[in-house]
PDB file of C-alpha atoms in Angstrom:
ATOM      1  CA  MET A   1      28.400  80.627  64.346  1.00 44.00           C
ATOM      2  CA  LYS A   2      28.544  80.050  68.029  1.00 39.00           C
ATOM      3  CA  ASN A   3      31.563  77.660  67.134  1.00 46.00           C
ATOM      4  CA  GLN A   4      33.759  80.312  65.055  1.00 47.00           C
ATOM      5  CA  LEU A   5      32.781  83.171  67.622  1.00 40.00           C
ATOM      6  CA  LEU A   6      34.352  80.141  70.097  1.00 40.00           C
ATOM      7  CA  LYS A   7      36.947  79.966  68.403  1.00 41.00           C
ATOM      8  CA  SER A   8      38.034  83.231  67.868  1.00 42.00           C
ATOM      9  CA  MET A   9      37.920  83.725  72.016  1.00 40.00           C
ATOM     10  CA  ILE A  10      40.027  81.207  72.455  1.00 38.00           C
ATOM     11  CA  ALA A  11      42.711  82.419  69.790  1.00 42.00           C
ATOM     12  CA  ALA A  12      42.738  86.087  71.337  1.00 41.00           C
ATOM     13  CA  GLY A  13      43.187  84.638  74.635  1.00 42.00           C
ATOM     14  CA  ALA A  14      45.875  82.545  73.293  1.00 40.00           C
ATOM     15  CA  GLY A  15      47.341  85.710  72.230  1.00 40.00           C
ATOM     16  CA  LEU A  16      47.041  87.705  75.628  1.00 38.00           C
ATOM     17  CA  LEU A  17      49.016  84.526  76.978  1.00 38.00           C
ATOM     18  CA  ALA A  18      51.725  84.523  74.469  1.00 37.00           C
ATOM     19  CA  LEU A  19      52.110  88.496  75.018  1.00 38.00           C
ATOM     20  CA  GLY A  20      51.926  87.617  78.642  1.00 40.00           C
ATOM     21  CA  GLY A  21      54.871  86.044  78.591  1.00 38.00           C
ATOM     22  CA  ILE A  22      56.705  88.129  76.562  1.00 36.00           C
ATOM     23  CA  ALA A  23      55.895  90.812  78.997  1.00 37.00           C
ATOM     24  CA  ALA A  24      57.245  89.112  81.928  1.00 38.00           C
ATOM     25  CA  ASN A  25      60.521  88.393  80.628  1.00 38.00           C
ATOM     26  CA  ALA A  26      60.981  91.554  78.681  1.00 36.00           C
ATOM     27  CA  GLY A  27      58.529  93.891  79.902  1.00 52.00           C
ATOM     28  CA  PRO A  28      58.224  96.939  82.620  1.00 84.00           C
ATOM     29  CA  LEU A  29      59.540  95.840  86.099  1.00 95.00           C
ATOM     30  CA  ALA A  30      55.855  95.733  87.512  1.00 94.00           C
ATOM     31  CA  ASP A  31      55.391  92.938  84.865  1.00 93.00           C
ATOM     32  CA  ARG A  32      58.214  90.988  85.873  1.00 92.00           C
ATOM     33  CA  VAL A  33      56.755  91.059  89.241  1.00 94.00           C
ATOM     34  CA  ALA A  34      53.079  90.462  88.571  1.00 93.00           C
ATOM     35  CA  ALA A  35      54.858  87.315  86.727  1.00 93.00           C
ATOM     36  CA  GLY A  36      56.553  86.166  89.751  1.00 94.00           C
ATOM     37  CA  GLU A  37      59.931  87.158  88.218  1.00 95.00           C
ATOM     38  CA  PRO A  38      63.164  88.301  90.711  1.00 97.00           C
ATOM     39  CA  ILE A  39      63.589  91.747  91.025  1.00 97.00           C
ATOM     40  CA  ARG A  40      67.202  91.955  89.837  1.00 97.00           C
ATOM     41  CA  ILE A  41      69.227  94.365  91.589  1.00 97.00           C
ATOM     42  CA  GLY A  42      72.363  95.571  89.568  1.00 96.00           C
ATOM     43  CA  PHE A  43      75.806  96.730  91.213  1.00 96.00           C
ATOM     44  CA  ALA A  44      79.483  97.183  91.215  1.00 93.00           C
ATOM     45  CA  ASN A  45      82.182  96.277  93.599  1.00 91.00           C
ATOM     46  CA  GLU A  46      81.912  99.717  95.682  1.00 88.00           C
ATOM     47  CA  ILE A  47      82.473  99.625  99.073  1.00 88.00           C
ATOM     48  CA  PRO A  48      80.688 100.646 101.360  1.00 91.00           C
ATOM     49  CA  PHE A  49      77.825 101.663  99.114  1.00 93.00           C
ATOM     50  CA  ALA A  50      77.163  98.295  97.125  1.00 95.00           C
ATOM     51  CA  TYR A  51      79.307  95.414  96.940  1.00 94.00           C
ATOM     52  CA  PRO A  52      79.158  91.293  96.828  1.00 94.00           C
ATOM     53  CA  ALA A  53      79.424  89.172  99.810  1.00 93.00           C
ATOM     54  CA  GLU A  54      81.511  86.141  99.284  1.00 90.00           C
ATOM     55  CA  ASP A  55      78.676  84.197  98.970  1.00 91.00           C
ATOM     56  CA  GLY A  56      77.148  86.596  95.819  1.00 88.00           C
ATOM     57  CA  SER A  57      74.773  88.231  98.538  1.00 91.00           C
ATOM     58  CA  PRO A  58      74.251  92.397  98.274  1.00 95.00           C
ATOM     59  CA  LYS A  59      76.223  94.045 100.694  1.00 96.00           C
ATOM     60  CA  GLY A  60      76.488  97.730 101.245  1.00 96.00           C
ATOM     61  CA  PHE A  61      74.615 100.448 102.587  1.00 96.00           C
ATOM     62  CA  VAL A  62      72.564 101.320  98.981  1.00 97.00           C
ATOM     63  CA  ASN A  63      71.705  97.749  98.690  1.00 98.00           C
ATOM     64  CA  VAL A  64      70.458  97.174 102.610  1.00 97.00           C
ATOM     65  CA  PHE A  65      68.527 100.271 101.972  1.00 98.00           C
ATOM     66  CA  THR A  66      66.633  99.453  98.757  1.00 98.00           C
ATOM     67  CA  ILE A  67      66.612  95.804  99.828  1.00 98.00           C
ATOM     68  CA  GLY A  68      64.691  97.506 103.179  1.00 98.00           C
ATOM     69  CA  VAL A  69      61.928  99.578 100.885  1.00 98.00           C
ATOM     70  CA  LEU A  70      61.460  96.786  98.512  1.00 98.00           C
ATOM     71  CA  LYS A  71      60.401  94.428 101.464  1.00 97.00           C
ATOM     72  CA  LYS A  72      58.285  97.414 102.648  1.00 97.00           C
ATOM     73  CA  MET A  73      56.471  97.138  99.680  1.00 97.00           C
ATOM     74  CA  GLY A  74      55.887  93.564  99.921  1.00 96.00           C
ATOM     75  CA  TYR A  75      58.667  92.056  97.448  1.00 96.00           C
ATOM     76  CA  ASP A  76      62.038  89.833  98.667  1.00 92.00           C
ATOM     77  CA  LYS A  77      62.388  87.801  95.868  1.00 95.00           C
ATOM     78  CA  ILE A  78      65.725  89.483  95.150  1.00 96.00           C
ATOM     79  CA  GLU A  79      68.764  88.378  92.371  1.00 96.00           C
ATOM     80  CA  PRO A  80      72.087  90.359  92.454  1.00 96.00           C
ATOM     81  CA  VAL A  81      73.954  91.299  89.509  1.00 95.00           C
ATOM     82  CA  GLN A  82      77.489  92.334  89.580  1.00 94.00           C
ATOM     83  CA  THR A  83      78.741  94.021  86.944  1.00 93.00           C
ATOM     84  CA  GLU A  84      81.687  96.632  86.014  1.00 91.00           C
ATOM     85  CA  TRP A  85      80.697 100.312  86.986  1.00 90.00           C
ATOM     86  CA  GLY A  86      80.407 101.531  83.712  1.00 90.00           C
ATOM     87  CA  GLY A  87      78.180  98.773  82.931  1.00 94.00           C
ATOM     88  CA  LEU A  88      75.506  99.847  85.158  1.00 96.00           C
ATOM     89  CA  ILE A  89      73.200 102.430  82.776  1.00 96.00           C
ATOM     90  CA  PRO A  90      73.956 100.478  79.551  1.00 96.00           C
ATOM     91  CA  GLY A  91      72.981  97.128  81.390  1.00 96.00           C
ATOM     92  CA  LEU A  92      69.912  99.088  82.875  1.00 97.00           C
ATOM     93  CA  ASN A  93      68.566 100.003  79.767  1.00 96.00           C
ATOM     94  CA  ALA A  94      69.544  96.733  77.940  1.00 95.00           C
ATOM     95  CA  GLY A  95      67.090  94.838  80.670  1.00 94.00           C
ATOM     96  CA  ARG A  96      70.096  93.077  82.092  1.00 95.00           C
ATOM     97  CA  PHE A  97      68.497  94.019  85.381  1.00 95.00           C
ATOM     98  CA  ASP A  98      65.921  96.231  86.966  1.00 97.00           C
ATOM     99  CA  ILE A  99      67.245  98.521  89.548  1.00 97.00           C
ATOM    100  CA  VAL A 100      70.717 100.523  90.182  1.00 97.00           C
ATOM    101  CA  THR A 101      71.688 100.101  93.714  1.00 94.00           C
ATOM    102  CA  GLY A 102      75.683 100.574  93.083  1.00 84.00           C
ATOM    103  CA  GLY A 103      75.146 104.392  95.203  1.00 84.00           C
ATOM    104  CA  MET A 104      75.188 106.151  91.939  1.00 91.00           C
ATOM    105  CA  ASN A 105      75.003 109.859  91.939  1.00 92.00           C
ATOM    106  CA  ILE A 106      72.168 111.800  90.467  1.00 96.00           C
ATOM    107  CA  LEU A 107      73.543 113.712  87.534  1.00 93.00           C
ATOM    108  CA  ALA A 108      71.944 115.801  84.884  1.00 94.00           C
ATOM    109  CA  SER A 109      73.644 113.439  81.958  1.00 93.00           C
ATOM    110  CA  ARG A 110      72.428 110.577  83.729  1.00 96.00           C
ATOM    111  CA  CYS A 111      68.775 111.850  84.308  1.00 97.00           C
ATOM    112  CA  GLU A 112      68.431 111.794  80.389  1.00 96.00           C
ATOM    113  CA  ASN A 113      68.980 108.349  80.269  1.00 96.00           C
ATOM    114  CA  ILE A 114      67.741 106.619  83.237  1.00 98.00           C
ATOM    115  CA  ALA A 115      64.983 107.546  86.099  1.00 98.00           C
ATOM    116  CA  PHE A 116      66.151 107.976  89.913  1.00 98.00           C
ATOM    117  CA  SER A 117      64.061 107.559  93.032  1.00 98.00           C
ATOM    118  CA  GLU A 118      64.688 110.545  95.210  1.00 98.00           C
ATOM    119  CA  PRO A 119      67.854 110.747  96.732  1.00 98.00           C
ATOM    120  CA  MET A 120      68.502 108.503  99.900  1.00 97.00           C
ATOM    121  CA  THR A 121      72.346 110.237 100.883  1.00 95.00           C
ATOM    122  CA  LYS A 122      73.997 113.270 100.436  1.00 92.00           C
ATOM    123  CA  VAL A 123      77.390 112.233  99.101  1.00 87.00           C
ATOM    124  CA  GLY A 124      80.730 114.470  99.180  1.00 90.00           C
ATOM    125  CA  ASP A 125      83.765 113.919  97.081  1.00 93.00           C
ATOM    126  CA  ALA A 126      87.550 112.684  98.515  1.00 95.00           C
ATOM    127  CA  PHE A 127      91.125 111.907  97.167  1.00 98.00           C
ATOM    128  CA  ILE A 128      93.255 109.225  98.409  1.00 98.00           C
ATOM    129  CA  VAL A 129      96.918 110.696  98.051  1.00 98.00           C
ATOM    130  CA  ALA A 130     100.427 109.812  99.501  1.00 98.00           C
ATOM    131  CA  PRO A 131     101.492 110.045 103.183  1.00 97.00           C
ATOM    132  CA  GLY A 132     101.346 114.059 103.876  1.00 97.00           C
ATOM    133  CA  ASN A 133      99.753 114.699 100.496  1.00 97.00           C
ATOM    134  CA  PRO A 134     102.984 116.353  99.223  1.00 96.00           C
ATOM    135  CA  LYS A 135     101.137 117.873  96.685  1.00 95.00           C
ATOM    136  CA  LYS A 136      98.763 119.634  98.914  1.00 96.00           C
ATOM    137  CA  ILE A 137      95.932 118.304  96.751  1.00 97.00           C
ATOM    138  CA  GLY A 138      92.758 119.631  98.316  1.00 95.00           C
ATOM    139  CA  ASP A 139      89.700 119.868  96.207  1.00 96.00           C
ATOM    140  CA  TYR A 140      89.531 119.645  92.063  1.00 96.00           C
ATOM    141  CA  LYS A 141      91.293 122.882  91.308  1.00 96.00           C
ATOM    142  CA  SER A 142      94.377 122.406  93.144  1.00 97.00           C
ATOM    143  CA  LEU A 143      94.266 119.372  91.007  1.00 97.00           C
ATOM    144  CA  ALA A 144      94.280 121.815  87.779  1.00 97.00           C
ATOM    145  CA  ASP A 145      96.562 124.248  89.150  1.00 97.00           C
ATOM    146  CA  GLY A 146      99.368 121.751  89.965  1.00 96.00           C
ATOM    147  CA  GLY A 147      99.034 120.012  87.059  1.00 97.00           C
ATOM    148  CA  ALA A 148      98.358 116.595  88.794  1.00 98.00           C
ATOM    149  CA  VAL A 149      97.386 113.062  87.407  1.00 98.00           C
ATOM    150  CA  MET A 150      93.942 111.963  88.834  1.00 98.00           C
ATOM    151  CA  VAL A 151      92.707 108.611  88.614  1.00 98.00           C
ATOM    152  CA  THR A 152      89.072 107.745  89.376  1.00 98.00           C
ATOM    153  CA  GLY A 153      86.811 104.827  87.965  1.00 95.00           C
ATOM    154  CA  ALA A 154      85.368 104.838  84.382  1.00 93.00           C
ATOM    155  CA  GLY A 155      81.737 106.775  84.333  1.00 88.00           C
ATOM    156  CA  TYR A 156      82.371 108.145  87.683  1.00 91.00           C
ATOM    157  CA  SER A 157      81.088 111.982  88.431  1.00 88.00           C
ATOM    158  CA  ASN A 158      84.172 112.636  89.349  1.00 93.00           C
ATOM    159  CA  ILE A 159      85.467 113.046  85.697  1.00 95.00           C
ATOM    160  CA  GLU A 160      82.755 115.638  84.897  1.00 91.00           C
ATOM    161  CA  ALA A 161      83.750 117.786  88.499  1.00 91.00           C
ATOM    162  CA  ALA A 162      87.531 117.705  87.547  1.00 95.00           C
ATOM    163  CA  LYS A 163      87.309 118.632  83.911  1.00 96.00           C
ATOM    164  CA  ALA A 164      84.622 121.657  84.982  1.00 93.00           C
ATOM    165  CA  ALA A 165      87.503 122.784  87.183  1.00 94.00           C
ATOM    166  CA  GLY A 166      90.190 122.554  84.683  1.00 97.00           C
ATOM    167  CA  VAL A 167      91.693 119.530  85.172  1.00 97.00           C
ATOM    168  CA  THR A 168      92.732 118.247  81.357  1.00 97.00           C
ATOM    169  CA  GLU A 169      91.833 114.971  79.700  1.00 97.00           C
ATOM    170  CA  ALA A 170      95.332 113.703  79.616  1.00 98.00           C
ATOM    171  CA  ASN A 171      96.071 114.449  83.281  1.00 98.00           C
ATOM    172  CA  ILE A 172      92.549 112.355  84.085  1.00 98.00           C
ATOM    173  CA  MET A 173      93.210 108.042  84.334  1.00 98.00           C
ATOM    174  CA  GLN A 174      90.068 106.142  84.160  1.00 97.00           C
ATOM    175  CA  VAL A 175      90.064 102.626  86.112  1.00 96.00           C
ATOM    176  CA  PRO A 176      87.717  99.797  86.364  1.00 93.00           C
ATOM    177  CA  GLY A 177      87.331 100.870  90.237  1.00 92.00           C
ATOM    178  CA  PRO A 178      88.501 101.148  93.948  1.00 93.00           C
ATOM    179  CA  THR A 179      91.348  98.423  93.455  1.00 95.00           C
ATOM    180  CA  GLU A 180      92.558  99.962  90.314  1.00 97.00           C
ATOM    181  CA  ILE A 181      92.483 103.655  91.895  1.00 98.00           C
ATOM    182  CA  LEU A 182      94.442 102.332  95.126  1.00 98.00           C
ATOM    183  CA  ALA A 183      96.978 100.687  92.802  1.00 98.00           C
ATOM    184  CA  ALA A 184      97.473 103.774  90.506  1.00 98.00           C
ATOM    185  CA  VAL A 185      98.089 106.212  93.565  1.00 98.00           C
ATOM    186  CA  LYS A 186     100.209 103.403  95.422  1.00 98.00           C
ATOM    187  CA  ALA A 187     102.915 103.126  92.560  1.00 98.00           C
ATOM    188  CA  ALA A 188     102.770 106.745  91.700  1.00 97.00           C
ATOM    189  CA  ARG A 189     101.159 106.533  88.339  1.00 98.00           C
ATOM    190  CA  ALA A 190      98.889 109.255  89.604  1.00 98.00           C
ATOM    191  CA  ASP A 191      98.973 112.363  92.571  1.00 98.00           C
ATOM    192  CA  ALA A 192      95.169 111.162  93.429  1.00 98.00           C
ATOM    193  CA  GLY A 193      92.273 109.193  93.531  1.00 98.00           C
ATOM    194  CA  ALA A 194      89.134 110.421  93.449  1.00 97.00           C
ATOM    195  CA  GLY A 195      85.531 108.810  94.404  1.00 94.00           C
ATOM    196  CA  THR A 196      82.867 109.388  97.166  1.00 89.00           C
ATOM    197  CA  TYR A 197      84.252 110.004 100.765  1.00 90.00           C
ATOM    198  CA  PHE A 198      82.901 106.855 101.493  1.00 87.00           C
ATOM    199  CA  THR A 199      84.962 104.952  99.411  1.00 90.00           C
ATOM    200  CA  MET A 200      87.995 106.713  99.448  1.00 94.00           C
ATOM    201  CA  LYS A 201      88.146 106.412 103.252  1.00 90.00           C
ATOM    202  CA  GLN A 202      87.229 102.731 102.755  1.00 89.00           C
ATOM    203  CA  LEU A 203      90.575 102.433 100.601  1.00 95.00           C
ATOM    204  CA  ALA A 204      92.808 104.071 102.911  1.00 95.00           C
ATOM    205  CA  ASP A 205      91.810 102.527 105.984  1.00 92.00           C
ATOM    206  CA  SER A 206      92.197  99.420 104.242  1.00 93.00           C
ATOM    207  CA  SER A 207      95.863 100.418 102.684  1.00 96.00           C
ATOM    208  CA  GLY A 208      98.384 100.237 105.701  1.00 96.00           C
ATOM    209  CA  GLY A 209      98.918 103.614 106.026  1.00 96.00           C
ATOM    210  CA  SER A 210     100.479 103.991 102.237  1.00 97.00           C
ATOM    211  CA  VAL A 211      97.637 106.473 101.198  1.00 98.00           C
ATOM    212  CA  GLU A 212      95.572 108.798 103.211  1.00 97.00           C
ATOM    213  CA  VAL A 213      92.042 110.145 102.529  1.00 96.00           C
ATOM    214  CA  THR A 214      91.686 114.268 102.279  1.00 96.00           C
ATOM    215  CA  ASP A 215      88.831 116.069 104.022  1.00 91.00           C
ATOM    216  CA  PRO A 216      85.834 116.191 101.844  1.00 88.00           C
ATOM    217  CA  ASN A 217      84.784 119.546 103.346  1.00 84.00           C
ATOM    218  CA  ALA A 218      87.917 121.307 101.524  1.00 88.00           C
ATOM    219  CA  MET A 219      85.796 120.802  98.495  1.00 89.00           C
ATOM    220  CA  PRO A 220      83.326 123.572  97.309  1.00 83.00           C
ATOM    221  CA  GLU A 221      79.590 123.149  97.883  1.00 83.00           C
ATOM    222  CA  ASP A 222      78.709 122.608  94.663  1.00 81.00           C
ATOM    223  CA  SER A 223      80.713 119.372  94.063  1.00 80.00           C
ATOM    224  CA  PHE A 224      78.671 117.481  96.610  1.00 88.00           C
ATOM    225  CA  ASN A 225      76.337 115.440  95.273  1.00 89.00           C
ATOM    226  CA  TRP A 226      73.000 113.464  95.737  1.00 95.00           C
ATOM    227  CA  ALA A 227      72.774 109.610  94.934  1.00 95.00           C
ATOM    228  CA  GLY A 228      69.846 107.754  94.266  1.00 98.00           C
ATOM    229  CA  ILE A 229      68.311 104.204  93.309  1.00 98.00           C
ATOM    230  CA  GLY A 230      68.412 103.950  89.204  1.00 98.00           C
ATOM    231  CA  PHE A 231      65.499 102.684  87.396  1.00 98.00           C
ATOM    232  CA  ARG A 232      64.218 102.421  83.611  1.00 97.00           C
ATOM    233  CA  LYS A 233      62.162 105.354  82.431  1.00 96.00           C
ATOM    234  CA  ASP A 234      59.409 102.844  81.117  1.00 95.00           C
ATOM    235  CA  ASP A 235      59.421 101.866  84.929  1.00 96.00           C
ATOM    236  CA  GLN A 236      57.727 105.418  86.110  1.00 95.00           C
ATOM    237  CA  ASP A 237      54.807 103.206  87.655  1.00 94.00           C
ATOM    238  CA  PHE A 238      56.976 101.109  89.791  1.00 96.00           C
ATOM    239  CA  LEU A 239      59.534 104.044  90.556  1.00 97.00           C
ATOM    240  CA  ASP A 240      56.288 105.915  92.073  1.00 96.00           C
ATOM    241  CA  LYS A 241      55.563 103.518  94.529  1.00 96.00           C
ATOM    242  CA  PHE A 242      59.027 102.760  95.529  1.00 98.00           C
ATOM    243  CA  ASN A 243      59.415 106.472  96.126  1.00 98.00           C
ATOM    244  CA  ALA A 244      56.385 106.408  98.484  1.00 98.00           C
ATOM    245  CA  ALA A 245      57.887 103.460 100.457  1.00 98.00           C
ATOM    246  CA  MET A 246      61.028 104.767 100.760  1.00 98.00           C
ATOM    247  CA  LYS A 247      59.531 108.265 102.182  1.00 96.00           C
ATOM    248  CA  GLU A 248      58.418 106.253 105.512  1.00 96.00           C
ATOM    249  CA  TYR A 249      61.667 103.951 105.755  1.00 98.00           C
ATOM    250  CA  LEU A 250      64.028 107.015 105.018  1.00 98.00           C
ATOM    251  CA  GLY A 251      65.885 107.683 108.263  1.00 97.00           C
ATOM    252  CA  SER A 252      63.521 105.783 110.249  1.00 97.00           C
ATOM    253  CA  GLU A 253      64.961 103.873 113.382  1.00 97.00           C
ATOM    254  CA  GLU A 254      64.894 100.558 111.203  1.00 97.00           C
ATOM    255  CA  MET A 255      67.115 101.861 108.459  1.00 98.00           C
ATOM    256  CA  MET A 256      69.357 103.475 110.703  1.00 97.00           C
ATOM    257  CA  LYS A 257      70.596 100.510 112.637  1.00 97.00           C
ATOM    258  CA  ALA A 258      70.470  98.179 108.861  1.00 97.00           C
ATOM    259  CA  VAL A 259      72.698 100.797 107.152  1.00 96.00           C
ATOM    260  CA  ALA A 260      75.200 101.509 110.329  1.00 93.00           C
ATOM    261  CA  GLU A 261      77.725  99.002 110.240  1.00 92.00           C
ATOM    262  CA  TYR A 262      78.564 100.532 106.686  1.00 91.00           C
ATOM    263  CA  GLY A 263      79.521 104.017 107.890  1.00 85.00           C
ATOM    264  CA  TYR A 264      75.952 105.609 107.224  1.00 89.00           C
ATOM    265  CA  ALA A 265      74.912 108.056 110.082  1.00 87.00           C
ATOM    266  CA  GLU A 266      72.653 110.857 110.057  1.00 89.00           C
ATOM    267  CA  ALA A 267      74.726 113.021 108.375  1.00 83.00           C
ATOM    268  CA  SER A 268      74.824 110.909 105.342  1.00 89.00           C
ATOM    269  CA  LEU A 269      71.149 111.606 104.950  1.00 94.00           C
ATOM    270  CA  PRO A 270      69.853 113.521 102.220  1.00 95.00           C
ATOM    271  CA  GLY A 271      67.959 116.713 103.524  1.00 93.00           C
ATOM    272  CA  ASP A 272      65.601 118.432 101.498  1.00 93.00           C
ATOM    273  CA  LYS A 273      66.845 118.064  98.238  1.00 95.00           C
ATOM    274  CA  THR A 274      64.264 116.496  95.395  1.00 97.00           C
ATOM    275  CA  THR A 275      65.456 114.172  92.389  1.00 98.00           C
ATOM    276  CA  GLU A 276      64.090 117.305  90.259  1.00 97.00           C
ATOM    277  CA  TRP A 277      66.557 119.503  91.697  1.00 97.00           C
ATOM    278  CA  VAL A 278      69.208 117.777  91.864  1.00 96.00           C
ATOM    279  CA  CYS A 279      68.997 116.640  88.003  1.00 97.00           C
ATOM    280  CA  ALA A 280      68.428 120.337  87.349  1.00 96.00           C
ATOM    281  CA  ASN A 281      71.930 121.500  89.262  1.00 93.00           C
ATOM    282  CA  ARG A 282      74.227 118.709  88.932  1.00 89.00           C
TER     283      ARG A 282
END
């Protein structure tokens, strides 16, 4: 009887070990961390939010911020995973990475699919246009009124904003990312390239004067967004701990010093808006 009980206990223990191995490879983020696996951060090439250095290491203020919060939590085993912007949410939910750091705006449509941290920055949109802004493009309504062609990245929040202002599907060109946005405007295949002010300013600054950036303050208040860090919904336990650590880190002298080189300043802080509010209003 004792031998039979011992065998049953051994079998049960082996089963638990096997399940633990499965959880370490494919389970929630907390299980991966407990098993000693790296935290995989997914991002696209979105300067200055998140992008790879020449050696593949994560750069950009959202990456730096996220890594800073994780370090405060006691985690420094990080694995960067670069993908195209449109693959971030599908890749997160498919388990190809654990956190999305790419400077993703919190939107109601995205809140249905993933969980967001509390906002870490307030983001205004802007356009890159030909020098002198010949079509007088300042906001999405001016695009619609002038029948202008807008180019932006596949999956960008600018698509929803443009459609809401009356820009037709036929006048919205979608490309993989910033490099292609700049190329389309320079080649006059599009009248305006749309993205966040951070990204559009970087494109204009790097263009040698071939394009200029519009004033983000010309945009209506409801076009401003808040960006957060994306998690799978079944990682809410880890996200709660992340938010707690983030509350102490956001806006601290340590954090502001770390992100300053990417253009993030005090005006970039998110203010008092919560993720719950943003999910309901954007």
